[in-house]
């Protein structure tokens, strides 16, 4: 399956649906509903609405198998995660992104391989990193928030 790379904004609740479909590769609505009802106190109608939104956004593809619909991811999981994280970072002051990342890393459980990969990326970036990152806030906000 070649997932289409499209720009889609996924809500927190929709992420939960997508994680199930990404994990299973494909799923019918009954499977998605059963799993989400076990994990959360959500009603079937709410879950069906979430699935419908994801289909409308193009994040899920639908095929009919008898009386049921089968949902498959139409976007790549890693691409979606990368895009979501980059979108969040882009909304932050450029001068404070590194600190925010450091705080998140302190709170995130990572494997030794993950840590090594991060160290490799950071060591590579260190060679060309500027001494300071320029503020990208609005001029009137810069003096207050970027000091």
Short mmCIF file of N, CA and C in Angstrom, two decimals:
data_model
loop_
_atom_site.label_atom_id
_atom_site.label_comp_id
_atom_site.label_asym_id
_atom_site.label_seq_id
_atom_site.Cartn_x
_atom_site.Cartn_y
_atom_site.Cartn_z
N UNK A 1 0.84 -1.17 0.00
CA UNK A 1 0.00 0.00 0.00
C UNK A 1 0.88 1.24 0.00
N UNK A 2 0.71 2.09 -0.96
CA UNK A 2 1.44 3.35 -1.02
C UNK A 2 0.52 4.45 -0.52
N UNK A 3 0.77 4.92 0.67
CA UNK A 3 -0.08 5.96 1.24
C UNK A 3 0.23 7.30 0.59
N UNK A 4 -0.81 8.02 0.30
CA UNK A 4 -0.67 9.34 -0.30
C UNK A 4 -0.18 10.31 0.75
N UNK A 5 0.75 11.17 0.36
CA UNK A 5 1.22 12.19 1.28
C UNK A 5 0.41 13.45 1.02
N UNK A 6 -0.52 13.74 1.92
CA UNK A 6 -1.37 14.92 1.80
C UNK A 6 -1.37 15.67 3.11
N UNK A 7 -1.59 16.95 3.03
CA UNK A 7 -1.63 17.78 4.23
C UNK A 7 -3.01 17.66 4.85
N UNK A 8 -3.08 17.05 6.01
CA UNK A 8 -4.34 16.85 6.72
C UNK A 8 -4.13 17.24 8.17
N UNK A 9 -5.05 18.03 8.71
CA UNK A 9 -5.03 18.35 10.12
C UNK A 9 -5.89 17.33 10.84
N UNK A 10 -5.29 16.65 11.80
CA UNK A 10 -5.97 15.59 12.52
C UNK A 10 -6.15 16.02 13.97
N UNK A 11 -7.39 15.97 14.46
CA UNK A 11 -7.67 16.33 15.85
C UNK A 11 -7.14 15.25 16.79
N UNK A 12 -7.09 15.56 18.08
CA UNK A 12 -6.62 14.59 19.07
C UNK A 12 -7.44 13.30 19.02
N UNK A 13 -8.75 13.42 18.94
CA UNK A 13 -9.61 12.23 18.89
C UNK A 13 -9.39 11.46 17.59
N UNK A 14 -9.24 12.17 16.49
CA UNK A 14 -9.00 11.51 15.20
C UNK A 14 -7.68 10.76 15.19
N UNK A 15 -6.67 11.26 15.92
CA UNK A 15 -5.39 10.55 16.03
C UNK A 15 -5.61 9.15 16.59
N UNK A 16 -6.53 9.02 17.54
CA UNK A 16 -6.78 7.72 18.16
C UNK A 16 -7.35 6.73 17.14
N UNK A 17 -8.21 7.22 16.26
CA UNK A 17 -8.74 6.37 15.19
C UNK A 17 -7.62 5.99 14.24
N UNK A 18 -6.84 6.98 13.83
CA UNK A 18 -5.76 6.72 12.87
C UNK A 18 -4.74 5.74 13.43
N UNK A 19 -4.42 5.84 14.71
CA UNK A 19 -3.44 4.92 15.30
C UNK A 19 -3.92 3.48 15.20
N UNK A 20 -5.21 3.26 15.38
CA UNK A 20 -5.75 1.90 15.24
C UNK A 20 -5.59 1.43 13.80
N UNK A 21 -5.99 2.25 12.85
CA UNK A 21 -5.94 1.84 11.45
C UNK A 21 -4.49 1.67 10.99
N UNK A 22 -3.60 2.56 11.40
CA UNK A 22 -2.18 2.40 11.07
C UNK A 22 -1.64 1.08 11.64
N UNK A 23 -1.98 0.80 12.88
CA UNK A 23 -1.47 -0.41 13.53
C UNK A 23 -1.98 -1.68 12.86
N UNK A 24 -3.26 -1.69 12.53
CA UNK A 24 -3.85 -2.88 11.92
C UNK A 24 -3.66 -2.94 10.41
N UNK A 25 -3.33 -1.83 9.80
CA UNK A 25 -3.18 -1.78 8.34
C UNK A 25 -4.49 -1.50 7.64
N UNK A 26 -5.56 -2.03 8.19
CA UNK A 26 -6.92 -1.75 7.73
C UNK A 26 -7.86 -2.23 8.82
N UNK A 27 -9.06 -1.66 8.85
CA UNK A 27 -10.02 -2.06 9.88
C UNK A 27 -11.42 -1.69 9.44
N UNK A 28 -12.38 -2.49 9.88
CA UNK A 28 -13.78 -2.13 9.63
C UNK A 28 -14.26 -1.28 10.81
N UNK A 29 -15.40 -0.63 10.64
CA UNK A 29 -15.87 0.29 11.67
C UNK A 29 -16.14 -0.44 12.99
N UNK A 30 -16.63 -1.68 12.94
CA UNK A 30 -16.92 -2.44 14.17
C UNK A 30 -15.64 -2.63 14.99
N UNK A 31 -14.54 -2.97 14.32
CA UNK A 31 -13.26 -3.16 15.02
C UNK A 31 -12.80 -1.85 15.65
N UNK A 32 -12.88 -0.76 14.89
CA UNK A 32 -12.46 0.55 15.41
C UNK A 32 -13.33 0.93 16.60
N UNK A 33 -14.63 0.75 16.47
CA UNK A 33 -15.56 1.10 17.56
C UNK A 33 -15.27 0.25 18.79
N UNK A 34 -15.12 -1.05 18.62
CA UNK A 34 -14.85 -1.94 19.77
C UNK A 34 -13.59 -1.53 20.51
N UNK A 35 -12.52 -1.25 19.77
CA UNK A 35 -11.25 -0.88 20.40
C UNK A 35 -11.34 0.46 21.11
N UNK A 36 -11.97 1.44 20.48
CA UNK A 36 -12.08 2.76 21.11
C UNK A 36 -13.05 2.77 22.29
N UNK A 37 -14.09 1.95 22.24
CA UNK A 37 -14.99 1.85 23.40
C UNK A 37 -14.26 1.23 24.59
N UNK A 38 -13.32 0.33 24.33
CA UNK A 38 -12.53 -0.26 25.41
C UNK A 38 -11.56 0.76 26.02
N UNK A 39 -10.99 1.61 25.15
CA UNK A 39 -9.97 2.56 25.60
C UNK A 39 -10.56 3.84 26.19
N UNK A 40 -11.73 4.25 25.71
CA UNK A 40 -12.32 5.53 26.10
C UNK A 40 -13.81 5.34 26.34
N UNK A 41 -14.40 6.29 26.96
CA UNK A 41 -15.84 6.25 27.22
C UNK A 41 -16.58 6.95 26.08
N UNK A 42 -16.37 6.47 24.85
CA UNK A 42 -16.98 7.08 23.68
C UNK A 42 -18.12 6.21 23.17
N UNK A 43 -19.12 6.84 22.63
CA UNK A 43 -20.26 6.14 22.02
C UNK A 43 -19.94 5.81 20.57
N UNK A 44 -20.60 4.79 20.05
CA UNK A 44 -20.39 4.37 18.66
C UNK A 44 -20.65 5.51 17.68
N UNK A 45 -21.67 6.32 17.95
CA UNK A 45 -22.00 7.43 17.05
C UNK A 45 -20.85 8.44 16.97
N UNK A 46 -20.21 8.68 18.09
CA UNK A 46 -19.07 9.61 18.12
C UNK A 46 -17.92 9.06 17.27
N UNK A 47 -17.66 7.79 17.42
CA UNK A 47 -16.56 7.14 16.69
C UNK A 47 -16.86 7.13 15.19
N UNK A 48 -18.11 6.85 14.83
CA UNK A 48 -18.50 6.88 13.41
C UNK A 48 -18.33 8.28 12.84
N UNK A 49 -18.63 9.30 13.63
CA UNK A 49 -18.43 10.68 13.18
C UNK A 49 -16.95 10.95 12.93
N UNK A 50 -16.09 10.48 13.82
CA UNK A 50 -14.65 10.66 13.65
C UNK A 50 -14.16 9.96 12.39
N UNK A 51 -14.62 8.74 12.17
CA UNK A 51 -14.24 7.99 10.96
C UNK A 51 -14.70 8.76 9.73
N UNK A 52 -15.93 9.24 9.75
CA UNK A 52 -16.46 10.01 8.62
C UNK A 52 -15.65 11.25 8.32
N UNK A 53 -15.24 11.95 9.36
CA UNK A 53 -14.41 13.15 9.18
C UNK A 53 -13.07 12.79 8.53
N UNK A 54 -12.49 11.70 8.98
CA UNK A 54 -11.19 11.28 8.43
C UNK A 54 -11.31 10.86 6.96
N UNK A 55 -12.42 10.25 6.61
CA UNK A 55 -12.67 9.89 5.20
C UNK A 55 -12.83 11.18 4.39
N UNK A 56 -13.61 12.11 4.91
CA UNK A 56 -13.85 13.39 4.21
C UNK A 56 -12.55 14.18 4.03
N UNK A 57 -11.68 14.12 5.02
CA UNK A 57 -10.39 14.82 4.94
C UNK A 57 -9.40 14.13 4.01
N UNK A 58 -9.69 12.88 3.66
CA UNK A 58 -8.78 12.13 2.81
C UNK A 58 -7.74 11.33 3.57
N UNK A 59 -7.85 11.27 4.89
CA UNK A 59 -6.89 10.53 5.70
C UNK A 59 -7.15 9.03 5.66
N UNK A 60 -8.41 8.65 5.45
CA UNK A 60 -8.77 7.24 5.35
C UNK A 60 -9.43 6.98 4.00
N UNK A 61 -9.08 5.85 3.41
CA UNK A 61 -9.74 5.40 2.19
C UNK A 61 -10.77 4.35 2.60
N UNK A 62 -11.85 4.26 1.83
CA UNK A 62 -12.93 3.35 2.14
C UNK A 62 -13.17 2.38 1.00
N UNK A 63 -13.32 1.11 1.34
CA UNK A 63 -13.76 0.11 0.37
C UNK A 63 -14.90 -0.67 1.00
N UNK A 64 -15.84 -1.08 0.18
CA UNK A 64 -16.99 -1.82 0.70
C UNK A 64 -16.74 -3.31 0.55
N UNK A 65 -16.98 -4.04 1.63
CA UNK A 65 -16.83 -5.49 1.64
C UNK A 65 -18.15 -6.06 2.16
N UNK A 66 -19.03 -6.42 1.25
CA UNK A 66 -20.36 -6.86 1.65
C UNK A 66 -21.13 -5.71 2.23
N UNK A 67 -21.57 -5.85 3.47
CA UNK A 67 -22.34 -4.78 4.13
C UNK A 67 -21.46 -3.83 4.95
N UNK A 68 -20.21 -4.17 5.08
CA UNK A 68 -19.34 -3.32 5.91
C UNK A 68 -18.31 -2.57 5.08
N UNK A 69 -17.82 -1.48 5.66
CA UNK A 69 -16.76 -0.71 5.03
C UNK A 69 -15.44 -1.05 5.68
N UNK A 70 -14.41 -1.11 4.84
CA UNK A 70 -13.05 -1.34 5.32
C UNK A 70 -12.29 -0.04 5.14
N UNK A 71 -11.61 0.39 6.18
CA UNK A 71 -10.87 1.66 6.16
C UNK A 71 -9.37 1.37 6.13
N UNK A 72 -8.68 2.04 5.25
CA UNK A 72 -7.23 1.92 5.16
C UNK A 72 -6.64 3.33 5.21
N UNK A 73 -5.43 3.44 5.78
CA UNK A 73 -4.81 4.77 5.86
C UNK A 73 -4.47 5.29 4.47
N UNK A 74 -4.75 6.54 4.28
CA UNK A 74 -4.45 7.20 3.01
C UNK A 74 -3.27 8.14 3.18
N UNK A 75 -2.77 8.22 4.41
CA UNK A 75 -1.59 9.04 4.70
C UNK A 75 -0.62 8.19 5.51
N UNK A 76 0.64 8.43 5.30
CA UNK A 76 1.71 7.70 5.97
C UNK A 76 1.81 8.14 7.44
N UNK A 77 1.92 7.18 8.34
CA UNK A 77 1.96 7.48 9.77
C UNK A 77 3.14 8.37 10.14
N UNK A 78 4.35 8.01 9.70
CA UNK A 78 5.53 8.80 10.05
C UNK A 78 5.42 10.21 9.49
N UNK A 79 4.94 10.34 8.27
CA UNK A 79 4.77 11.66 7.66
C UNK A 79 3.76 12.48 8.46
N UNK A 80 2.68 11.87 8.88
CA UNK A 80 1.66 12.57 9.67
C UNK A 80 2.24 13.04 11.00
N UNK A 81 3.02 12.17 11.66
CA UNK A 81 3.63 12.55 12.93
C UNK A 81 4.63 13.68 12.74
N UNK A 82 5.47 13.56 11.72
CA UNK A 82 6.47 14.59 11.44
C UNK A 82 5.81 15.93 11.16
N UNK A 83 4.76 15.91 10.34
CA UNK A 83 4.05 17.13 9.97
C UNK A 83 3.39 17.77 11.19
N UNK A 84 2.73 16.94 12.02
CA UNK A 84 2.06 17.46 13.22
C UNK A 84 3.06 18.11 14.17
N UNK A 85 4.19 17.46 14.38
CA UNK A 85 5.20 18.00 15.29
C UNK A 85 5.82 19.28 14.73
N UNK A 86 6.12 19.28 13.43
CA UNK A 86 6.69 20.47 12.81
C UNK A 86 5.72 21.63 12.84
N UNK A 87 4.43 21.36 12.65
CA UNK A 87 3.41 22.40 12.71
C UNK A 87 3.38 23.03 14.10
N UNK A 88 3.46 22.21 15.13
CA UNK A 88 3.49 22.74 16.49
C UNK A 88 4.74 23.58 16.73
N UNK A 89 5.88 23.07 16.31
CA UNK A 89 7.13 23.81 16.50
C UNK A 89 7.11 25.14 15.76
N UNK A 90 6.54 25.15 14.56
CA UNK A 90 6.49 26.37 13.76
C UNK A 90 5.67 27.48 14.42
N UNK A 91 4.80 27.12 15.34
CA UNK A 91 3.97 28.10 16.03
C UNK A 91 4.68 28.72 17.24
N UNK A 92 5.82 28.16 17.61
CA UNK A 92 6.57 28.64 18.77
C UNK A 92 7.63 29.64 18.35
N UNK A 93 8.03 30.47 19.28
CA UNK A 93 9.14 31.38 19.06
C UNK A 93 10.39 30.56 18.72
N UNK A 94 11.05 30.92 17.66
CA UNK A 94 12.23 30.18 17.20
C UNK A 94 13.30 30.09 18.29
N UNK A 95 13.41 31.14 19.11
CA UNK A 95 14.44 31.16 20.16
C UNK A 95 14.16 30.16 21.28
N UNK A 96 12.92 29.70 21.40
CA UNK A 96 12.54 28.82 22.52
C UNK A 96 12.25 27.39 22.10
N UNK A 97 12.35 27.09 20.82
CA UNK A 97 12.05 25.74 20.34
C UNK A 97 12.99 24.69 20.94
N UNK A 98 14.26 25.01 21.02
CA UNK A 98 15.24 24.06 21.56
C UNK A 98 14.93 23.70 23.01
N UNK A 99 14.58 24.71 23.80
CA UNK A 99 14.23 24.46 25.21
C UNK A 99 12.97 23.62 25.30
N UNK A 100 11.97 23.93 24.46
CA UNK A 100 10.74 23.15 24.47
C UNK A 100 11.03 21.69 24.10
N UNK A 101 11.86 21.48 23.08
CA UNK A 101 12.23 20.12 22.69
C UNK A 101 12.95 19.40 23.83
N UNK A 102 13.85 20.10 24.49
CA UNK A 102 14.59 19.49 25.60
C UNK A 102 13.64 19.06 26.71
N UNK A 103 12.65 19.92 27.03
CA UNK A 103 11.68 19.58 28.08
C UNK A 103 10.85 18.37 27.68
N UNK A 104 10.43 18.32 26.42
CA UNK A 104 9.65 17.18 25.94
C UNK A 104 10.48 15.90 25.99
N UNK A 105 11.74 15.99 25.57
CA UNK A 105 12.62 14.81 25.59
C UNK A 105 12.82 14.28 27.01
N UNK A 106 12.91 15.19 27.98
CA UNK A 106 13.07 14.77 29.37
C UNK A 106 11.87 13.96 29.85
N UNK A 107 10.70 14.26 29.31
CA UNK A 107 9.46 13.61 29.74
C UNK A 107 9.07 12.40 28.89
N UNK A 108 9.82 12.13 27.81
CA UNK A 108 9.45 11.09 26.85
C UNK A 108 10.32 9.86 27.02
N UNK A 109 9.69 8.70 27.13
CA UNK A 109 10.45 7.45 27.21
C UNK A 109 10.98 7.12 25.81
N UNK A 110 12.28 6.89 25.73
CA UNK A 110 12.93 6.59 24.46
C UNK A 110 13.81 5.35 24.61
N UNK A 111 13.93 4.59 23.53
CA UNK A 111 14.82 3.44 23.54
C UNK A 111 16.26 3.92 23.39
N UNK A 112 17.20 3.06 23.65
CA UNK A 112 18.62 3.40 23.45
C UNK A 112 18.88 3.77 21.99
N UNK A 113 18.24 3.05 21.06
CA UNK A 113 18.39 3.37 19.64
C UNK A 113 17.86 4.76 19.32
N UNK A 114 16.71 5.11 19.91
CA UNK A 114 16.15 6.45 19.71
C UNK A 114 17.11 7.52 20.22
N UNK A 115 17.66 7.30 21.41
CA UNK A 115 18.59 8.25 22.01
C UNK A 115 19.83 8.40 21.13
N UNK A 116 20.35 7.28 20.65
CA UNK A 116 21.54 7.33 19.79
C UNK A 116 21.24 8.08 18.50
N UNK A 117 20.07 7.85 17.92
CA UNK A 117 19.69 8.56 16.70
C UNK A 117 19.60 10.06 16.95
N UNK A 118 19.02 10.43 18.08
CA UNK A 118 18.95 11.85 18.43
C UNK A 118 20.35 12.45 18.62
N UNK A 119 21.22 11.72 19.30
CA UNK A 119 22.59 12.19 19.48
C UNK A 119 23.29 12.38 18.14
N UNK A 120 23.11 11.44 17.23
CA UNK A 120 23.72 11.55 15.90
C UNK A 120 23.22 12.78 15.16
N UNK A 121 21.90 13.00 15.21
CA UNK A 121 21.31 14.17 14.54
C UNK A 121 21.83 15.46 15.19
N UNK A 122 21.84 15.50 16.51
CA UNK A 122 22.30 16.71 17.21
C UNK A 122 23.78 16.98 16.95
N UNK A 123 24.61 15.95 16.94
CA UNK A 123 26.04 16.13 16.66
C UNK A 123 26.25 16.66 15.25
N UNK A 124 25.48 16.17 14.32
CA UNK A 124 25.56 16.65 12.94
C UNK A 124 25.13 18.11 12.85
N UNK A 125 24.03 18.47 13.54
CA UNK A 125 23.54 19.85 13.54
C UNK A 125 24.51 20.79 14.25
N UNK A 126 25.18 20.30 15.27
CA UNK A 126 26.11 21.12 16.05
C UNK A 126 27.19 21.73 15.17
N UNK A 127 27.64 20.99 14.17
CA UNK A 127 28.71 21.46 13.30
C UNK A 127 28.33 22.72 12.52
N UNK A 128 27.05 22.91 12.23
CA UNK A 128 26.63 24.06 11.43
C UNK A 128 25.64 24.97 12.16
N UNK A 129 25.41 24.71 13.44
CA UNK A 129 24.43 25.50 14.19
C UNK A 129 24.93 26.91 14.44
N UNK A 130 24.04 27.90 14.30
CA UNK A 130 24.44 29.28 14.61
C UNK A 130 24.61 29.43 16.12
N UNK A 131 25.32 30.48 16.54
CA UNK A 131 25.51 30.75 17.96
C UNK A 131 24.17 31.06 18.62
N UNK A 132 23.27 31.73 17.89
CA UNK A 132 21.94 32.09 18.37
C UNK A 132 20.95 31.93 17.24
N UNK A 133 19.72 31.62 17.58
CA UNK A 133 18.64 31.57 16.59
C UNK A 133 17.90 32.90 16.68
N UNK A 134 17.63 33.49 15.54
CA UNK A 134 16.95 34.79 15.51
C UNK A 134 15.50 34.64 15.95
N UNK A 135 15.02 35.65 16.64
CA UNK A 135 13.64 35.71 17.08
C UNK A 135 12.74 35.89 15.86
N UNK A 136 11.63 35.17 15.83
CA UNK A 136 10.68 35.34 14.74
C UNK A 136 9.30 35.77 15.24
N UNK A 137 9.28 36.34 16.45
CA UNK A 137 8.03 36.86 17.02
C UNK A 137 7.68 38.18 16.35
N UNK A 138 6.50 38.67 16.65
CA UNK A 138 6.15 40.01 16.20
C UNK A 138 7.05 41.00 16.91
N UNK A 139 7.46 42.08 16.25
CA UNK A 139 8.41 43.02 16.86
C UNK A 139 8.01 43.50 18.25
N UNK A 140 6.72 43.81 18.47
CA UNK A 140 6.31 44.31 19.78
C UNK A 140 6.35 43.23 20.86
N UNK A 141 6.29 41.95 20.47
CA UNK A 141 6.35 40.86 21.43
C UNK A 141 7.78 40.42 21.72
N UNK A 142 8.67 40.69 20.81
CA UNK A 142 10.03 40.16 20.90
C UNK A 142 10.74 40.58 22.17
N UNK A 143 10.63 41.85 22.52
CA UNK A 143 11.35 42.32 23.71
C UNK A 143 10.87 41.63 24.97
N UNK A 144 9.57 41.35 25.06
CA UNK A 144 9.01 40.74 26.27
C UNK A 144 9.28 39.25 26.35
N UNK A 145 9.06 38.51 25.23
CA UNK A 145 9.07 37.05 25.32
C UNK A 145 10.39 36.40 24.94
N UNK A 146 11.28 37.12 24.31
CA UNK A 146 12.49 36.47 23.81
C UNK A 146 13.75 36.85 24.57
N UNK A 147 13.60 37.42 25.70
CA UNK A 147 14.80 37.80 26.48
C UNK A 147 15.20 36.68 27.38
#
